[in-house]
Every structure is written in structure tokens, then in C-alpha cells.
Short mmCIF file of C-alpha atoms in Angstrom, two decimals:
data_model
loop_
_atom_site.label_atom_id
_atom_site.label_comp_id
_atom_site.label_asym_id
_atom_site.label_seq_id
_atom_site.Cartn_x
_atom_site.Cartn_y
_atom_site.Cartn_z
CA MET A 92 -23.02 114.81 -1.84
CA LYS A 93 -23.98 111.41 -3.27
CA LYS A 94 -20.35 110.66 -4.10
CA LEU A 95 -19.28 111.54 -0.57
CA LEU A 96 -21.94 109.18 0.91
CA LEU A 97 -20.84 106.26 -1.31
CA ALA A 98 -17.19 106.80 -0.39
CA SER A 99 -18.06 106.71 3.34
CA ILE A 100 -19.99 103.45 3.03
CA ALA A 101 -17.11 101.80 1.12
CA ALA A 102 -14.60 102.91 3.75
CA ALA A 103 -16.73 101.51 6.57
CA ALA A 104 -17.10 98.15 4.83
CA PHE A 105 -13.35 97.95 4.29
CA CYS A 106 -12.64 98.61 7.94
CA THR A 107 -15.13 96.10 9.34
CA ALA A 108 -14.26 93.20 6.99
CA PRO A 109 -11.03 92.16 8.81
CA ALA A 110 -12.84 92.23 12.14
CA LEU A 111 -15.59 89.96 10.85
CA ALA A 112 -13.04 87.59 9.36
CA ALA A 113 -11.21 87.43 12.69
CA ASP A 114 -14.44 86.45 14.44
CA MET A 115 -15.11 83.53 12.07
CA PRO A 116 -14.36 80.03 13.51
CA THR A 117 -11.16 78.43 12.24
CA LYS A 118 -10.70 74.74 11.37
CA GLY A 119 -8.39 72.63 13.50
CA PRO A 120 -5.76 70.25 12.08
CA VAL A 121 -7.19 67.31 10.14
CA TYR A 122 -6.11 63.93 11.47
CA LYS A 123 -5.85 60.93 9.20
CA ALA A 124 -6.08 57.50 10.83
CA VAL A 125 -3.30 55.10 9.94
CA ALA A 126 -4.36 51.51 9.27
CA PRO A 127 -3.60 49.40 12.36
CA MET A 128 -0.70 46.97 12.06
CA PHE A 129 -1.26 43.31 12.91
CA SER A 130 1.06 41.62 15.44
CA TRP A 131 1.84 37.91 15.66
CA THR A 132 3.38 38.21 19.13
CA GLY A 133 1.76 36.09 21.84
CA PHE A 134 0.92 32.64 23.19
CA TYR A 135 -1.41 30.37 21.22
CA VAL A 136 -3.13 26.98 21.43
CA GLY A 137 -4.88 25.06 18.68
CA GLY A 138 -5.78 21.81 16.99
CA ASN A 139 -5.02 20.13 13.67
CA VAL A 140 -6.07 17.24 11.45
CA GLY A 141 -4.35 15.74 8.45
CA TYR A 142 -2.86 12.76 6.67
CA GLY A 143 0.47 11.00 7.08
CA TRP A 144 2.46 8.42 5.16
CA GLY A 145 5.73 6.71 5.96
CA SER A 146 8.55 4.65 4.57
CA LYS A 147 9.25 1.59 6.75
CA ASP A 148 11.95 -0.94 5.78
CA TRP A 149 12.39 -4.17 7.75
CA GLU A 150 15.71 -5.95 7.21
CA SER A 151 16.43 -9.30 8.84
CA GLY A 152 19.72 -11.09 9.27
CA GLY A 153 19.26 -12.72 5.88
CA GLY A 154 19.46 -9.34 4.13
CA ALA A 155 15.97 -9.41 2.64
CA VAL A 156 13.96 -6.20 3.01
CA ILE A 157 10.19 -5.81 3.25
CA SER A 158 8.32 -2.50 3.38
CA PRO A 159 5.02 -2.40 5.29
CA ASP A 160 4.75 1.37 4.74
CA PRO A 161 2.18 2.95 7.11
CA ASN A 162 -0.32 5.63 6.15
CA GLY A 163 -3.53 7.09 7.54
CA PHE A 164 -5.25 10.04 9.16
CA LEU A 165 -4.07 11.83 12.27
CA GLY A 166 -5.12 14.69 14.49
CA GLY A 167 -3.93 16.48 17.59
CA ALA A 168 -3.09 19.71 19.35
CA GLN A 169 -0.34 22.33 19.42
CA LEU A 170 0.74 25.21 21.65
CA GLY A 171 3.45 27.79 21.28
CA TYR A 172 4.68 31.35 21.48
CA ASN A 173 5.54 33.86 18.74
CA TRP A 174 7.58 37.06 18.97
CA GLN A 175 7.52 39.54 16.08
CA SER A 176 10.20 42.12 15.23
CA GLY A 177 9.47 44.08 12.07
CA GLN A 178 8.35 41.49 9.55
CA SER A 179 10.37 38.67 11.17
CA VAL A 180 8.57 36.23 13.47
CA PHE A 181 10.42 33.92 15.87
CA GLY A 182 8.64 31.16 17.76
CA ILE A 183 8.69 27.85 19.58
CA GLU A 184 5.98 25.18 19.33
CA ALA A 185 5.16 21.79 20.87
CA ASP A 186 2.65 19.48 19.17
CA TRP A 187 1.25 15.99 19.61
CA ASP A 188 -0.76 14.10 17.00
CA TRP A 189 -2.59 10.82 17.46
CA GLY A 190 -3.46 8.47 14.64
CA LYS A 191 -3.54 4.99 13.26
CA LEU A 192 -1.01 5.06 10.46
CA LYS A 193 -0.83 1.45 9.38
CA GLY A 194 0.80 -0.64 6.67
CA THR A 195 0.98 -4.36 5.97
CA ALA A 196 3.19 -6.40 3.66
CA ALA A 197 4.07 -10.08 3.23
CA CYS A 198 6.85 -11.16 5.57
CA GLN A 199 9.97 -12.95 4.34
CA ASN A 200 8.13 -16.13 5.26
CA PRO A 201 5.10 -15.92 2.91
CA LEU A 202 2.93 -17.70 5.48
CA PHE A 203 2.95 -14.52 7.61
CA ASN A 204 2.14 -10.83 7.21
CA CYS A 205 4.13 -8.01 8.84
CA THR A 206 2.33 -4.87 10.04
CA SER A 207 3.71 -1.47 11.05
CA LYS A 208 1.67 0.99 13.12
CA ILE A 209 2.35 4.56 14.22
CA ASN A 210 0.11 5.53 17.12
CA SER A 211 1.37 9.07 17.75
CA ILE A 212 3.94 11.65 16.67
CA ALA A 213 5.19 14.55 18.80
CA SER A 214 7.68 17.33 18.17
CA LEU A 215 9.30 20.37 19.76
CA THR A 216 10.44 22.88 17.16
CA GLY A 217 11.68 26.39 16.64
CA ARG A 218 9.94 28.52 14.01
CA LEU A 219 11.20 31.34 11.81
CA GLY A 220 8.70 33.26 9.69
CA TYR A 221 8.11 36.27 7.47
CA ALA A 222 4.90 38.20 8.08
CA TRP A 223 3.01 40.65 5.92
CA ASN A 224 0.14 41.93 8.03
CA THR A 225 -2.24 38.99 8.62
CA SER A 226 -0.24 36.45 6.58
CA LEU A 227 2.70 34.43 7.88
CA LEU A 228 5.00 32.10 5.93
CA TYR A 229 7.33 30.05 8.15
CA VAL A 230 9.77 27.17 8.41
CA ARG A 231 10.25 24.94 11.46
CA ALA A 232 12.84 22.44 12.69
CA GLY A 233 13.54 20.48 15.85
CA GLY A 234 13.25 17.14 17.63
CA ALA A 235 10.58 14.49 17.09
CA TRP A 236 9.28 11.37 18.83
CA ALA A 237 7.01 8.62 17.49
CA ASP A 238 5.25 5.70 19.16
CA HIS A 239 5.43 2.49 17.10
CA LYS A 240 4.04 -1.00 17.17
CA TYR A 241 5.12 -3.95 15.00
CA VAL A 242 3.13 -7.16 14.59
CA VAL A 243 3.76 -10.44 12.78
CA HIS A 244 0.60 -12.48 12.23
CA THR A 245 -0.59 -15.41 10.19
CA LEU A 246 -2.53 -14.97 6.97
CA ALA A 247 -5.65 -15.65 9.03
CA GLY A 248 -4.78 -12.76 11.37
CA VAL A 249 -3.52 -14.80 14.34
CA PHE A 250 -0.81 -13.04 16.37
CA ASN A 251 2.66 -14.56 16.11
CA ALA A 252 5.15 -11.99 17.46
CA GLY A 253 5.36 -8.28 18.12
CA ALA A 254 7.34 -5.33 19.45
CA SER A 255 6.82 -1.68 20.35
CA GLU A 256 9.03 1.35 20.85
CA THR A 257 9.13 5.13 21.19
CA ARG A 258 11.63 6.38 18.64
CA SER A 259 13.30 9.80 18.61
CA GLY A 260 14.49 11.72 15.57
CA TRP A 261 14.29 15.10 13.90
CA THR A 262 11.79 17.05 11.85
CA VAL A 263 11.69 19.95 9.39
CA GLY A 264 8.63 21.60 7.89
CA VAL A 265 7.09 24.60 6.21
CA GLY A 266 3.72 26.27 6.66
CA TYR A 267 1.44 29.18 5.89
CA GLU A 268 -0.81 30.83 8.47
CA PHE A 269 -3.56 33.41 7.97
CA ALA A 270 -5.22 35.47 10.71
CA PHE A 271 -8.88 35.82 9.77
CA ALA A 272 -9.90 37.47 13.07
CA PRO A 273 -8.06 39.34 15.87
CA ASN A 274 -7.59 36.16 17.95
CA TRP A 275 -8.00 33.38 15.35
CA SER A 276 -5.83 32.02 12.57
CA SER A 277 -5.88 29.02 10.26
CA ARG A 278 -2.87 27.25 8.79
CA ILE A 279 -1.64 24.52 6.49
CA GLU A 280 1.63 22.73 7.18
CA TYR A 281 3.93 20.06 5.73
CA ASN A 282 6.42 18.14 7.87
CA TYR A 283 9.11 15.55 7.28
CA TYR A 284 10.23 13.30 10.16
CA GLY A 285 13.55 11.48 10.00
CA LEU A 286 13.43 8.65 12.52
CA GLY A 287 16.58 6.72 11.64
CA GLU A 288 17.33 3.00 11.95
CA ARG A 289 16.95 0.78 15.01
CA ASN A 290 17.39 -2.89 15.91
CA ILE A 291 14.03 -4.14 17.22
CA THR A 292 13.68 -7.43 19.11
CA PHE A 293 10.37 -9.24 18.61
CA SER A 294 8.84 -11.45 21.26
CA PRO A 295 8.24 -14.24 21.67
CA GLY A 296 11.07 -15.69 19.67
CA GLY A 297 13.73 -12.98 20.03
CA VAL A 298 13.94 -12.29 16.30
CA VAL A 299 15.83 -9.03 15.60
CA GLU A 300 14.79 -6.80 12.71
CA ARG A 301 16.70 -3.73 11.53
CA ILE A 302 13.93 -1.16 10.90
CA LYS A 303 14.47 2.14 9.09
CA GLU A 304 11.74 4.78 9.02
CA SER A 305 10.69 8.23 7.84
CA VAL A 306 7.28 9.91 7.94
CA GLN A 307 5.66 12.81 6.08
CA THR A 308 2.50 14.67 7.09
CA VAL A 309 0.23 17.39 5.73
CA THR A 310 -2.11 19.02 8.25
CA VAL A 311 -4.54 21.90 8.49
CA GLY A 312 -5.04 23.63 11.81
CA LEU A 313 -6.79 26.33 13.79
CA ASN A 314 -5.11 28.50 16.46
CA TYR A 315 -6.44 30.80 19.18
CA ARG A 316 -3.99 33.48 20.30
CA PHE A 317 -3.82 35.28 23.64
CA ASP A 318 -2.84 38.94 24.06
CA TRP A 319 -2.28 39.53 20.42
CA GLY A 320 -3.95 41.66 17.78
CA LYS A 321 -3.57 45.00 16.12
CA ALA A 322 -1.39 47.79 17.44
CA PRO A 323 -3.14 51.03 18.57
CA VAL A 324 -4.36 53.30 15.79
CA SER A 325 -1.96 56.21 15.32
CA ALA A 326 -2.71 59.53 13.64
CA LYS A 327 -0.85 61.96 11.45
CA TYR A 328 -1.54 65.34 9.91
#
């Protein structure tokens, strides 16, 4: 009798176990968030400060050359647009920097000094970059314009003759940019400006100088970007 009772209890437990298991709640699929990808696409505006130095050769009709090479600090603003495809970033940027790059050297006549000044430099360039998440390494190239002033003065600083011009040329550069927040990035950039040779007529007097020039700059900048950021978070099993 005892054996029969134990066998009945075991059979009942066996039959009810599947039903209890079926009633237990089941876990749904586990989603794993994928790290959001950063995008460099969008319009941006910003500012920059830095240092510039130039090579300025004055050659008169006599063939002698003097070099009042200008240098000094500069600062300005930039705006542009980037478009990212994969890890490639294409862009266009306009910038304008103001400064007082200045250099003075003895003129061919030792009773006078010759001074070169660069008041501003502007450029319109295309950019090509390689991005890895929030870092961007890029090169740039395009057209450039610079505002110049030339002065001849006595050793005591009295004005004798002068000239001014806006000179066009070309520029190439390289830079690194880092996005430290969804809408903000910082950058460092080097640029070379080739501004060619020009005949400049000084007044009064009408003296013509053949002036050849190039400029180099190193700047650091800060950009604010519109409608950019990280792509939506996706999920996978």
C-alpha cells in the first residue's frame, strides 16, 4: 500500500511539472546598445588666434634686395560646411584674420628705413579630411588675399614715401580638429600663403619696387557646429 501511494505522488508531480514550467515568465531578447557614431557633417562658425611670419624681398631697379620680413600676432574668424561619407570628410571654408605683422630693415639708402606691414589675410579653401570618431585630420587648399602697406621713413621715423595694395595668391595648409562636445571642437592649423611678385609704385616720388612675398601662419581655433552630432543609437541582439 505504501509503495502504491509513493508511486501515485511521483506520477502526479511528473504530470504537473511541464504545466508549471509553461506558466513561468520567459525573458525577452536582450538588446545591446551600439556606441553612437560621431558625424562631422554640418555648418560651423568659429574664431582663431595665432602667429604669422613672412618673407618680403624688395628689389629696386639697381638690383639690390632688402628684406623687411614681417611677423606678429593675428586673429580672426572662419565659417564653413563639412560633409562626411564614411571616414572621408569634404568641406569648404572662408576665413579672415586681422593682425599687425610688421618688419623693418635698412633701405638701400642707409639714411632711411623700409617697413612692411600685413594688416589682414583672407582665404577661401576646399578641405579634405580623414575622421576617426571625434578626431579629424585634414588638408586645405585654395585662393588667398592679403592687405599690405609699405612705408619708407627716415631714421627718426618721419614719413618719406609709401604704398598699399591688396594682393591675391594661393594657400595650402594642414590641420587637426577634435570635437570635445556635441557642438564644439578645437583645432590647430598651419598654412602657407604664396603671394607672388608685384611691381609697387611708391608715392610721392614714383619709385617702383619689385616686391616678392610669402607668409606662414600657425593658429589655434574654436568652432561651433550647427545640426551635427552623434547618429541615433542603434541596437542589436
